[in-house]
Amino acid sequence: MHDVGVLALQGDVGEHEQALKSLGVTPVAVRTPSDLEAVEMIVVPGGESTAISLLLGSSGLREPLQQRLAAGMPAFGTCAGMILLANDIRGGRPDQVQLAAIDITVQRNAFGRQVQSFETDLEVDGLDHPFHAVFIRAPAVERVGPGVEVLATVTGPDDRPKPVLCRRGPILVAAFHPELSGDTRLHQMFLEGSLREASTTKP
Amino acid sequence: MPMASPEAPRTTGTDLVKRGMADMLKGGVIMDVVDAEQARIAEDAGAVAVMALERVPADIRRDGGVARMSDPALITGIQEAVSVPVMAKARIGHFAEAQVLEALAVDYIDESEVLTPADEAHHIDKWRFTVPFVCGATNLGEALRRISEGAAMIRSKGEAGTGDIVQAVRHLRSIRGDIAKITQADSAELYQWAKELQAPVQLVQELAETGRLPVPLFCAGGIATPADAALVMQLGAEACFVGSGIFKSADPPRFARAIVEATTHYRDANIVAKVSRGLGDAMRGQDAGHVEVRLAERGW
């Protein structure tokens, strides 16, 4: 099994670690560039994207992480993780880090404040029964670039369907929190997809 | 195709949504701010949320008088200034203040002993709200009573506005220590624990099984330096509230940033040393053993 890291600067790191452990993976907490060298794929958790963005800079992780992602390292981002992995962010700070691992435009806090946070059952392409999804001050995808698959949508405040689960190659991003609902199918999808990707790209 | 099928109904204000919001703040720093400018300084420094209030606890302590919910105009001004979550405080038992804060769509309500209590016997019935609540606790019994009333996050009370960490340390050690003992108790002993803690036995049984509170445990009350943050994180706090410690220090932007770094890298003393270097004066503070009003004794 490849070593799986969880970016552990801020956010619900422990919940992702728990989900990975229940799939038989021993995750590595990534806080420094040397932690990053030890892993072959990474989960970017939920949290506050502005805070994680600053800590990516001060920890020295930003550049090596951008380089690894550009070189094809698999990544799974949830909520703040989706925002950080996107290459275009709306409602963010001008100095916000863009890891630019997937060509999507993400709107922060697309569904409103915490009182509008919600749970729902989501139909997901590739899963045979719905996924119970928890949206917390969630972002939504406003634009998907070429080659990005949309695996699930929900209706946004403007009554139009918003992509909330997207994949491009080894990059999987969710606007919600699969790490909170005790269902590991999306973590499984990430691990399997990454392995498949690795076997097709490596000689 | 997902778009073709009708969408399942959505539910708001659930346990998962309320506690999940607290989960997103883990490893972060929530900073007290009294205006939009301070809120921006806090966000620039990497705060995961801000607590909007009219006076920081050190000033409430100094000024005396009745401390109440903040003016809605102040809260709205702060909501407009930053993109991070905005929390606000209601008096203990003052459910009408909480209703106003919910109407303002604050992201979390702190039912706080820092304000003057409005009810001598009852805390707010927090289950009746869509917005989540955080409550302070000095020991495990208090924490479990607040959770049974619907709190979605627990924080130590510490002794707010003193800049003295000793009370927060006592509260964290007491809560974590009793949790550790309960995990060693046999099933018959759990009833006695529930009686001693004056807490529902179901919550005590759940603790015995999981070894942790069902909601996140954060630290508040007395954090004034990066090393204070590293201390409480190592004692088992999952995030830090910093009240007076930032804006009563000599250099608020630097203190704020340094406490954020220390909260993330609390296990790495080299980083805590680096961010502590040349910070200037922390808030002056006062010995929590010699304060006239003990805020931590408010609430029951």
GROMACS .gro file of C-alpha atoms in nm, chain A residues 8-12 15 31 46-48 50-51 54-55 58-59 91 93 108-109 111 113-121 123 125 132 134-137 151-156 161 177 179-181, chain B residues 1-3 5 7-14 16-18 20-21 23-28 43-48 79 82-86 102 105-107 130-132 257 260-261 264-265 267:
model
   96
    8ALA     CA    1  -0.247   1.825   0.947
    9LEU     CA    2  -0.212   2.203   0.973
   10GLN     CA    3  -0.570   2.267   1.089
   11GLY     CA    4  -0.916   2.113   1.057
   12ASP     CA    5  -1.079   1.772   1.102
   15GLU     CA    6  -1.180   1.223   1.131
   31ARG     CA    7   0.297   1.927   0.887
   46GLY     CA    8  -1.200   2.027   0.610
   47GLY     CA    9  -1.121   2.332   0.819
   48GLU     CA   10  -1.084   2.703   0.749
   50THR     CA   11  -0.786   3.092   0.499
   51ALA     CA   12  -0.604   2.956   0.805
   54LEU     CA   13  -0.146   3.082   0.572
   55LEU     CA   14  -0.004   2.777   0.747
   58SER     CA   15   0.473   2.943   0.692
   59SER     CA   16   0.537   2.567   0.715
   91GLY     CA   17  -1.498   3.474  -0.211
   93ARG     CA   18  -0.871   3.629   0.017
  108ARG     CA   19  -1.666   2.970  -0.080
  109ASN     CA   20  -1.964   2.954   0.161
  111PHE     CA   21  -2.493   2.787   0.073
  113ARG     CA   22  -2.384   3.067   0.704
  114GLN     CA   23  -2.386   2.788   0.963
  115VAL     CA   24  -2.765   2.800   1.018
  116GLN     CA   25  -2.798   2.692   0.653
  117SER     CA   26  -2.556   2.400   0.691
  118PHE     CA   27  -2.737   2.072   0.612
  119GLU     CA   28  -2.737   1.696   0.574
  120THR     CA   29  -2.883   1.513   0.276
  121ASP     CA   30  -2.866   1.186   0.085
  123GLU     CA   31  -2.685   1.034  -0.553
  125ASP     CA   32  -2.216   0.841  -0.996
  132HIS     CA   33  -2.519   1.061   0.334
  134VAL     CA   34  -2.286   1.668   0.553
  135PHE     CA   35  -2.248   2.021   0.415
  136ILE     CA   36  -2.100   2.273   0.662
  137ARG     CA   37  -2.067   2.634   0.542
  151LEU     CA   38  -1.999   1.279  -0.981
  152ALA     CA   39  -2.271   1.454  -0.778
  153THR     CA   40  -2.465   1.779  -0.772
  154VAL     CA   41  -2.706   1.959  -0.541
  155THR     CA   42  -2.933   2.252  -0.616
  156GLY     CA   43  -2.771   2.581  -0.521
  161PRO     CA   44  -2.744   2.232  -0.997
  177HIS     CA   45  -1.756   1.598   0.459
  179GLU     CA   46  -1.515   1.196   0.693
  180LEU     CA   47  -1.803   1.292   0.926
  181SER     CA   48  -2.079   1.053   0.825
  204MET     CA   49  -2.728   1.068  -1.393
  205PRO     CA   50  -2.748   1.239  -1.054
  206MET     CA   51  -2.914   1.548  -1.201
  208SER     CA   52  -3.334   1.206  -1.001
  210GLU     CA   53  -3.313   1.545  -0.460
  211ALA     CA   54  -3.347   1.398  -0.114
  212PRO     CA   55  -3.474   1.639   0.155
  213ARG     CA   56  -3.222   1.845   0.351
  214THR     CA   57  -3.213   1.884   0.727
  215THR     CA   58  -3.047   2.170   0.912
  216GLY     CA   59  -2.946   2.213   1.275
  217THR     CA   60  -2.871   1.843   1.333
  219LEU     CA   61  -2.384   1.618   1.305
  220VAL     CA   62  -2.402   1.961   1.143
  221LYS     CA   63  -2.354   2.142   1.477
  223GLY     CA   64  -1.920   1.903   1.258
  224MET     CA   65  -1.888   2.283   1.253
  226ASP     CA   66  -1.472   1.978   1.413
  227MET     CA   67  -1.372   2.222   1.136
  228LEU     CA   68  -1.221   2.459   1.395
  229LYS     CA   69  -0.990   2.195   1.544
  230GLY     CA   70  -0.624   2.282   1.556
  231GLY     CA   71  -0.715   2.648   1.518
  246GLU     CA   72  -0.833   3.678   0.992
  247ASP     CA   73  -0.505   3.802   0.843
  248ALA     CA   74  -0.323   3.619   1.123
  249GLY     CA   75  -0.498   3.290   1.050
  250ALA     CA   76  -0.785   3.285   1.302
  251VAL     CA   77  -1.030   3.002   1.223
  282GLN     CA   78  -1.975   3.952   0.971
  285VAL     CA   79  -1.443   3.873   0.737
  286SER     CA   80  -1.511   3.542   0.562
  287VAL     CA   81  -1.431   3.317   0.861
  288PRO     CA   82  -1.710   3.209   1.099
  289VAL     CA   83  -1.835   3.472   1.344
  305GLU     CA   84  -2.963   3.322   1.574
  308ALA     CA   85  -2.711   3.419   1.164
  309VAL     CA   86  -2.400   3.409   1.379
  310ASP     CA   87  -2.219   3.079   1.318
  333THR     CA   88  -3.062   2.564   1.469
  334VAL     CA   89  -2.744   2.755   1.547
  335PRO     CA   90  -2.489   2.554   1.750
  460ARG     CA   91   0.012   3.489   1.421
  463VAL     CA   92  -0.181   3.034   1.547
  464GLU     CA   93   0.156   2.878   1.460
  467THR     CA   94  -0.069   2.398   1.484
  468HIS     CA   95   0.287   2.298   1.571
  470ARG     CA   96   0.439   1.928   1.949
   0.00000   0.00000   0.00000
